[in-house]
Amino acid sequence: MKSVIEDIDRIPVVTRYGRVSSVQGLLVEVAGIQSEVSIGSRCVIETRRSVDVTAEVVGFRDDHALLMPFRELEGVGLGCRVIIGDAEPVVYPTRAWLGRVVNAFGEPIDGKGPIPRGVDSYALKASPPPAHNRHRVGEKIDLGVRAINTFMTCCRGQRMGIFSGSGIGKSVLLSMLSRYTQSDVNVIGLVGERGREVTEFIQDNLGEEGLKKSVVVVATSDESALARRQAAYLTLTLSEYFRDLDNDVLCLMDSVTRFAMAQREIGLSGGEPPASRGYTPTVFAELPKLLERAGPGEGQGTITGLFTVLVEGDDHNEPISDAVRAILDGHIIMDRSIAERGRFPPINILRSVSRTMPKCNAPDEAAQIAEARTLIATYEGMAEMIRLGAYRTGSDPAVDRAIQLYPLLEGYLAQDIEEPANFATAFAQLTDILGQAGAEEVAA
């Protein structure tokens, strides 16, 4: 009844509308409504066909409102009527969303019928909780991936970025995280992904059991920029809903880069000047607004966010990577050279970091991690000389030990997609590896 009353209150007493005055590419100029709408307002364009087009106000020019559509503009022509819609888009989620696959509008696309409507409305573009009211991050969370659990330990409510070039394996790593992470609810946003990969991800990687506790939001690469951007907003909105139910939510988004590309396309269409590599200033303003919504809440619930970043040209200092890395609480670097030598997941341990890690591990665990990092760094620092045969065994005990243990550590970091790894097993294996050299030295 409450939601019905809210819907009634939202029905306008007077229908206000304008007319299409110009269409340039994906930008529609509308006259007659410029004083009634603002940036972000929704409108409905009545086409000359049977299907109307929802659009959003993205700017103003010469007393005209500039609209971008959520779908194709077929049937839109000069003089078409444009009706003013809701000023603030909202959704009404419930726990019945679990196990479902929806599009950017919250409409089911899995063929399982309609989704029940909730009582409370949640805005798509909500503000993050006030910083002074948020709880601190919780205890460490088991992500099921050995390399991350040990060398980049994450806490509940932490936000991490997975930085990778194309074709290195970030989607495979994301599927492992969705299957093995210890969480109450998974909210997975596939933003701008290939349509072919969606069904494969749901059936092969997530599986029936994983889908039962998940909501998957999909906006493929062929959809409009507004739909791709809204899919990212909806992913965080659903995460906030389940967080407010005191759940520990795992929010996975693939990828933030395509959200930024969608925002760039919207900004350029609205006449915004390009800044760094063609990205408009609003891209860098929207990124923290989106990513800050993840994290601990004001109650007991948390949103642990893992966001992939598609690195252009393997340049980890390109604008989006640099901006996202500065916002998040750590970064996981996936290295193409490691993937080329056949180790998966190809995580570069030395370049990756978790900002909450020093305080979440026991002292003996922290000592093991530091020792293993030192061994890997020592070997890779001398790798060229070792390959050329320029290093003589016995010249440096630290290098000798690194040479002995490096193959074992490489094997430790490798993990098959069907192989889960928990904290206890991961640290036990690391202890065995680090203890091998010492045992051999005593025997000698």
C-alpha atoms as one frame of an Amber mdcrd trajectory, in Angstrom:
protein
   0.000   0.000   0.000   2.856   2.370   0.798   4.405   1.916  -2.642   1.007
   2.419  -4.296   0.523   5.685  -2.394   4.006   6.821  -3.455   3.155   6.043
  -7.071  -0.058   8.036  -6.824   1.840  10.997  -5.353   4.281  10.842  -8.236
   1.542  11.129 -10.883   1.652  14.719 -12.195  -1.539  16.757 -12.051  -0.678
  18.462 -15.341   1.122  16.812 -18.256   3.828  19.112 -19.576   5.387  18.439
 -22.930   7.550  19.967 -25.627   8.405  19.211 -29.232  11.479  17.791 -30.945
  13.181  20.638 -32.816  16.377  18.912 -33.975  18.078  15.515 -34.030  21.861
  15.348 -34.402  23.336  11.892 -34.046  22.183  10.623 -30.656  21.336  14.107
 -29.365  17.730  15.330 -29.444  16.937  19.042 -29.045  13.553  19.760 -27.495
  11.805  23.120 -27.355   9.193  24.162 -24.821  10.346  22.277 -21.712  13.655
  23.982 -20.933  12.194  25.825 -17.925  10.552  22.679 -16.527  13.473  20.224
 -16.497  17.005  20.045 -15.144  20.098  17.915 -15.719  19.181  14.268 -15.103
  15.425  14.696 -15.658  13.687  11.903 -17.542  11.447  12.459 -20.548   9.481
  10.200 -22.888   9.648  10.842 -26.629   6.490   9.760 -28.460   7.756   8.306
 -31.726   5.954   7.822 -34.993   6.013   4.103 -34.286   4.326   2.116 -31.528
   7.300   2.182 -29.101   8.139   5.349 -27.153  11.711   6.243 -26.224  12.867
   7.191 -22.717  15.548   9.891 -22.670  17.519  11.902 -20.145  18.338  15.609
 -20.092  22.110  16.008 -20.453  22.400  19.741 -21.202  20.892  22.941 -22.577
  21.655  25.046 -25.646  19.935  28.134 -27.083  16.818  27.747 -24.910  16.492
  24.102 -25.910  16.890  21.028 -23.724  19.376  18.424 -24.959  18.265  14.810
 -24.488  20.053  11.499 -24.956  17.951   8.345 -25.486  18.196   5.043 -23.629
  17.281   3.185 -26.822  17.433   3.675 -30.592  15.881   6.790 -32.116  14.014
   5.068 -34.943  10.663   6.769 -35.398  11.728  10.078 -33.828  11.285  13.118
 -36.055  10.747  16.856 -35.944   7.632  17.812 -34.030   7.371  14.591 -32.008
   5.893  15.235 -28.589   8.223  14.952 -25.555   6.540  14.387 -22.177   8.319
  15.232 -18.921   8.739  12.162 -16.731  10.147  11.455 -13.269  12.813  13.839
 -12.032  14.566  11.135 -10.004  14.589   7.507 -11.187  14.089   4.952  -8.406
  13.735   1.186  -7.999  11.792  -0.893  -5.464  14.001  -3.895  -4.646  13.109
  -6.917  -2.521  14.864 -10.147  -1.586  13.018 -11.712  -4.518  15.648 -10.093
  -6.768  18.105 -12.777  -5.625  18.722 -15.347  -8.337  17.597 -12.977 -11.085
  19.240 -11.310 -14.072  18.030  -7.785 -14.867  18.841  -4.999 -17.304  19.772
  -1.409 -16.482  16.118  -0.541 -15.800  15.659  -3.367 -13.298  13.568  -5.347
 -15.768  14.076  -9.146 -15.724  15.807 -10.579 -18.807  16.177 -14.183 -17.636
  12.771 -15.420 -18.746  11.651 -16.240 -15.191   8.728 -13.845 -15.103   8.227
 -10.470 -13.361   9.997  -9.481 -10.158   7.843  -8.521  -7.135   7.919  -4.847
  -6.253   9.264  -3.733  -2.886   7.838  -1.181  -0.478  10.721   1.281  -0.121
  12.149   3.204  -3.038  15.909   3.446  -3.633  17.327   6.202  -5.814  19.654
   5.106  -8.603  22.012   8.025  -8.013  22.187   7.964  -4.230  24.809   9.681
  -2.113  27.334   7.664  -0.069  26.757   7.464   3.706  28.277  10.402   5.626
  31.924   9.697   6.352  31.605  10.377  10.110  28.657   7.934  10.425  30.296
   4.994   8.721  31.695   2.054  10.601  35.289   0.969  10.071  36.079  -1.972
   7.802  35.466  -5.340   9.414  37.481  -8.514   9.771  39.316 -10.020   6.819
  37.189 -11.690   4.177  38.004 -14.987   2.473  37.946 -14.354  -1.294  38.887
 -17.923  -2.196  41.912 -16.905  -4.290  45.235 -17.890  -2.703  47.343 -15.032
  -4.045  44.852 -12.382  -2.893  44.088 -13.977   0.485  47.756 -13.958   1.461
  49.542 -11.136  -0.355  46.591  -8.699  -0.663  44.346  -9.641   2.251  40.992
  -7.811   2.069  38.594  -6.806   4.835  34.810  -6.620   4.808  33.783  -3.244
   3.489  37.007  -2.699   1.573  37.089  -1.534  -2.048  39.690  -3.051  -4.373
  40.460  -2.508  -8.040  41.475  -5.281 -10.441  43.612  -3.639 -13.135  44.159
  -5.604 -16.318  44.684  -5.225 -20.039  42.363  -6.946 -22.473  42.548 -10.726
 -22.734  44.664 -11.306 -19.607  42.007 -13.027 -17.499  40.207 -10.491 -15.316
  36.800 -11.998 -16.137  38.057 -15.448 -15.078  39.384 -13.999 -11.816  36.047
 -12.241 -11.278  34.221 -15.546 -11.721  36.461 -17.179  -9.093  35.709 -14.360
  -6.659  31.962 -14.638  -7.262  32.011 -18.393  -6.566  34.386 -18.628  -3.611
  34.010 -15.400  -1.602  32.368 -15.829   1.818  29.488 -13.322   1.563  25.745
 -13.218   2.207  24.780 -11.661  -1.126  26.538 -11.054  -4.448  25.552  -8.124
  -6.665  27.310  -8.407 -10.017  27.298  -5.611 -12.605  28.336  -6.502 -16.153
  28.717  -3.040 -17.671  29.483  -2.854 -21.372  30.430  -6.529 -21.611  30.168
  -8.745 -24.680  26.700 -10.249 -25.026  28.198 -13.687 -25.638  29.971 -13.676
 -22.278  26.881 -12.979 -20.172  25.303 -16.434 -20.495  28.704 -18.118 -20.191
  29.449 -16.202 -16.988  26.072 -17.050 -15.426  25.999 -20.722 -16.392  29.661
 -21.766 -16.376  31.310 -19.449 -13.866  28.596 -18.406 -11.421  26.617 -21.644
 -11.554  23.197 -22.444 -10.155  24.317 -22.325  -6.524  26.129 -19.016  -6.957
  23.169 -17.465  -8.751  20.829 -18.255  -5.844  22.519 -15.649  -3.671  23.283
 -13.201  -6.497  21.682 -10.442  -8.533  23.227  -9.890 -11.971  22.792  -6.503
 -13.687  23.568  -6.543 -17.409  24.113  -3.785 -19.974  25.987  -5.115 -22.992
  28.346  -3.124 -25.199  25.708  -2.559 -27.902  23.366  -0.699 -25.534  23.276
   3.069 -25.216  25.724   5.020 -23.092  22.920   5.983 -20.699  21.949   2.334
 -20.215  25.558   1.319 -19.548  25.976   4.109 -17.023  22.653   3.316 -15.341
  23.648  -0.360 -15.000  26.563   0.746 -12.827  24.260   2.927 -10.703  21.741
   0.087 -10.324  24.499  -2.301  -9.221  25.418  -0.012  -6.325  21.754   0.719
  -5.514  20.965  -2.987  -5.110  24.133  -3.418  -3.034  22.938  -0.638  -0.736
  19.531  -2.270  -0.365  20.992  -5.592   0.779  23.540  -3.790   2.959  20.676
  -1.997   4.728  19.279  -5.465   5.556  22.525  -6.027   7.534  23.998  -8.362
   4.927  27.659  -8.609   3.986  27.441  -7.821   0.281  30.056  -8.591  -2.346
  29.723  -6.032  -5.160  31.522  -7.028  -8.366  31.614  -4.676 -11.347  33.135
  -5.360 -14.743  34.154  -2.765 -15.632  34.573   0.747 -14.262  36.383   1.724
 -17.460  33.285   1.112 -19.562  31.259   3.183 -17.093  33.785   5.983 -17.632
  33.571   5.556 -21.408  29.782   5.811 -21.244  30.016   8.980 -19.159  32.551
  10.399 -21.634  30.161   9.731 -24.515  27.332  11.457 -22.644  29.505  14.443
 -21.739  30.840  14.940 -25.263  27.338  14.708 -26.733  26.198  17.426 -24.341
  28.990  19.749 -25.474  31.378  19.212 -22.579  35.024  19.880 -23.531  37.386
  16.878 -23.524  40.197  16.881 -20.981  42.636  14.005 -20.481  42.666  11.529
 -23.413  39.221  12.683 -24.449  37.644  12.030 -21.044  35.474  14.911 -19.902
  35.681  16.509 -16.426  32.389  14.921 -15.347  33.969  11.461 -15.727  36.415
  12.233 -12.932  33.629  13.818 -10.878  31.322  10.785 -11.241  33.918   8.104
 -10.438  34.228   8.917  -6.694  30.457   9.375  -6.409  29.992   5.843  -7.727
  32.859   4.070  -5.953  32.360   5.764  -2.564  28.915   4.149  -2.325  30.660
   0.844  -1.577  32.159   0.209   1.849  30.844  -0.057   5.414  27.402   1.358
   6.107  25.869   3.072   9.093  24.459  -0.249  10.346  25.903  -3.737  10.537
  25.892  -4.385   6.791  28.885  -3.886   4.510  29.590  -3.653   0.785  32.912
  -5.178  -0.209  33.583  -3.775  -3.671  35.804  -5.381  -6.303  35.898  -3.291
  -9.464  37.740  -4.237 -12.635  39.563  -1.583 -14.633  40.341  -2.274 -18.289
  43.779  -0.731 -18.797  44.165   0.784 -22.253  47.305  -0.358 -24.034  48.631
  -1.987 -20.828  49.362   1.546 -19.555  48.587   1.390 -15.844  49.040   5.165
 -15.562  46.354   6.122 -18.070  43.743   8.594 -16.699  41.005   6.194 -15.552
  43.430   3.745 -13.922  45.173   6.590 -12.131  41.900   8.126 -10.903  40.387
   4.828  -9.718  43.587   3.722  -7.979  43.546   6.962  -5.969  39.940   6.389
  -4.839  40.013   2.708  -3.875  41.563   0.947  -0.868  44.013  -1.124  -2.866
  44.731  -2.497  -6.303  45.381  -5.904  -7.866  47.614  -5.712 -10.936  47.286
  -8.431 -13.571  50.426  -8.635 -15.717  50.439  -9.712 -19.372  54.010 -11.021
 -19.154  52.989 -13.359 -16.312  49.996 -14.605 -18.319  52.255 -15.235 -21.326
  54.409 -17.600 -19.307  51.337 -19.596 -18.301  50.692 -18.695 -14.669  47.061
 -17.952 -13.833  45.759 -15.844 -12.261  48.579 -13.583 -13.556  48.680 -11.301
 -10.495  51.814  -9.224 -10.075  52.425  -9.556  -6.341  55.068  -6.831  -6.144
  52.916  -4.169  -7.827  49.685  -5.010  -5.995  48.731  -3.693  -2.575  45.908
  -3.789  -0.029  45.779  -0.657   2.139  44.016  -2.423   5.028  46.319  -5.438
   5.032  48.933  -4.491   7.681  46.315  -4.498  10.463  44.213  -7.530   9.507
  46.796 -10.345   9.654  48.454 -11.924  12.695  52.133 -10.989  13.280  53.419
 -14.401  12.153  51.298 -14.227   8.986  52.578 -10.724   8.233  56.163 -11.954
   8.686  55.589 -14.839   6.254  54.097 -12.525   3.648  56.990 -10.045   3.978
  59.545 -12.859   3.637  57.858 -14.292   0.549  57.631 -10.852  -1.065  61.332
 -10.307  -0.404  62.211 -13.627  -2.018  60.176 -12.846  -5.125  61.645  -9.344
  -5.370  65.181 -10.688  -4.924  64.762 -13.251  -7.677  63.122 -10.864 -10.140
  65.813  -8.262  -9.464  68.475 -10.807 -10.475  66.368 -12.644 -13.083  68.274
 -11.347 -16.108  71.676 -12.291 -14.689  70.354 -15.732 -13.663  69.001 -16.423
 -17.156  72.268 -15.328 -18.773  74.281 -17.519 -16.387  76.152 -14.499 -15.046
  75.299 -15.284 -11.434  77.444 -17.807  -9.554  75.789 -19.930  -6.903  77.156
 -19.095  -3.469  77.835 -15.427  -4.206  74.847 -14.258  -2.167  72.897 -16.511
   0.279  69.732 -14.417  -0.171  69.819 -14.852  -3.946  70.578 -18.571  -3.583
  67.522 -19.021  -1.374  65.386 -16.975  -3.772  66.510 -19.176  -6.697  65.643
 -22.309  -4.715  62.167 -21.177  -3.598  61.033 -19.087  -6.557  59.619 -22.050
  -8.568  57.688 -23.189  -5.466  56.293 -19.694  -4.921  55.269 -19.475  -8.588
  53.424 -22.765  -8.210  51.816 -21.471  -5.031  50.513 -18.341  -6.796  49.010
 -20.393  -9.636  45.454 -21.580  -9.067  42.962 -23.416 -11.251  39.508 -21.889
 -11.674  37.919 -24.983 -10.095  40.217 -24.874  -7.040  39.028 -22.837  -4.034
  41.609 -21.815  -1.429  40.797 -20.706   2.120  42.964 -18.774   4.581  44.091
 -21.714   6.690  45.205 -23.829   3.744  46.891 -20.912   1.983  49.040 -19.915
   4.973  49.856 -23.557   5.767  51.155 -24.042   2.225  53.179 -20.832   2.421
  54.701 -21.947   5.744  55.763 -25.268   4.183  57.428 -23.512   1.239  59.347
 -21.028   3.376  60.466 -23.774   5.734  61.986 -25.975   3.027  65.227 -24.033
   2.577  65.849 -23.847   6.306  65.307 -27.601   6.719  67.709 -28.383   3.894
  70.379 -26.099   5.333  70.129 -27.838   8.739  70.371 -31.282   7.079  73.434
 -30.165   5.115
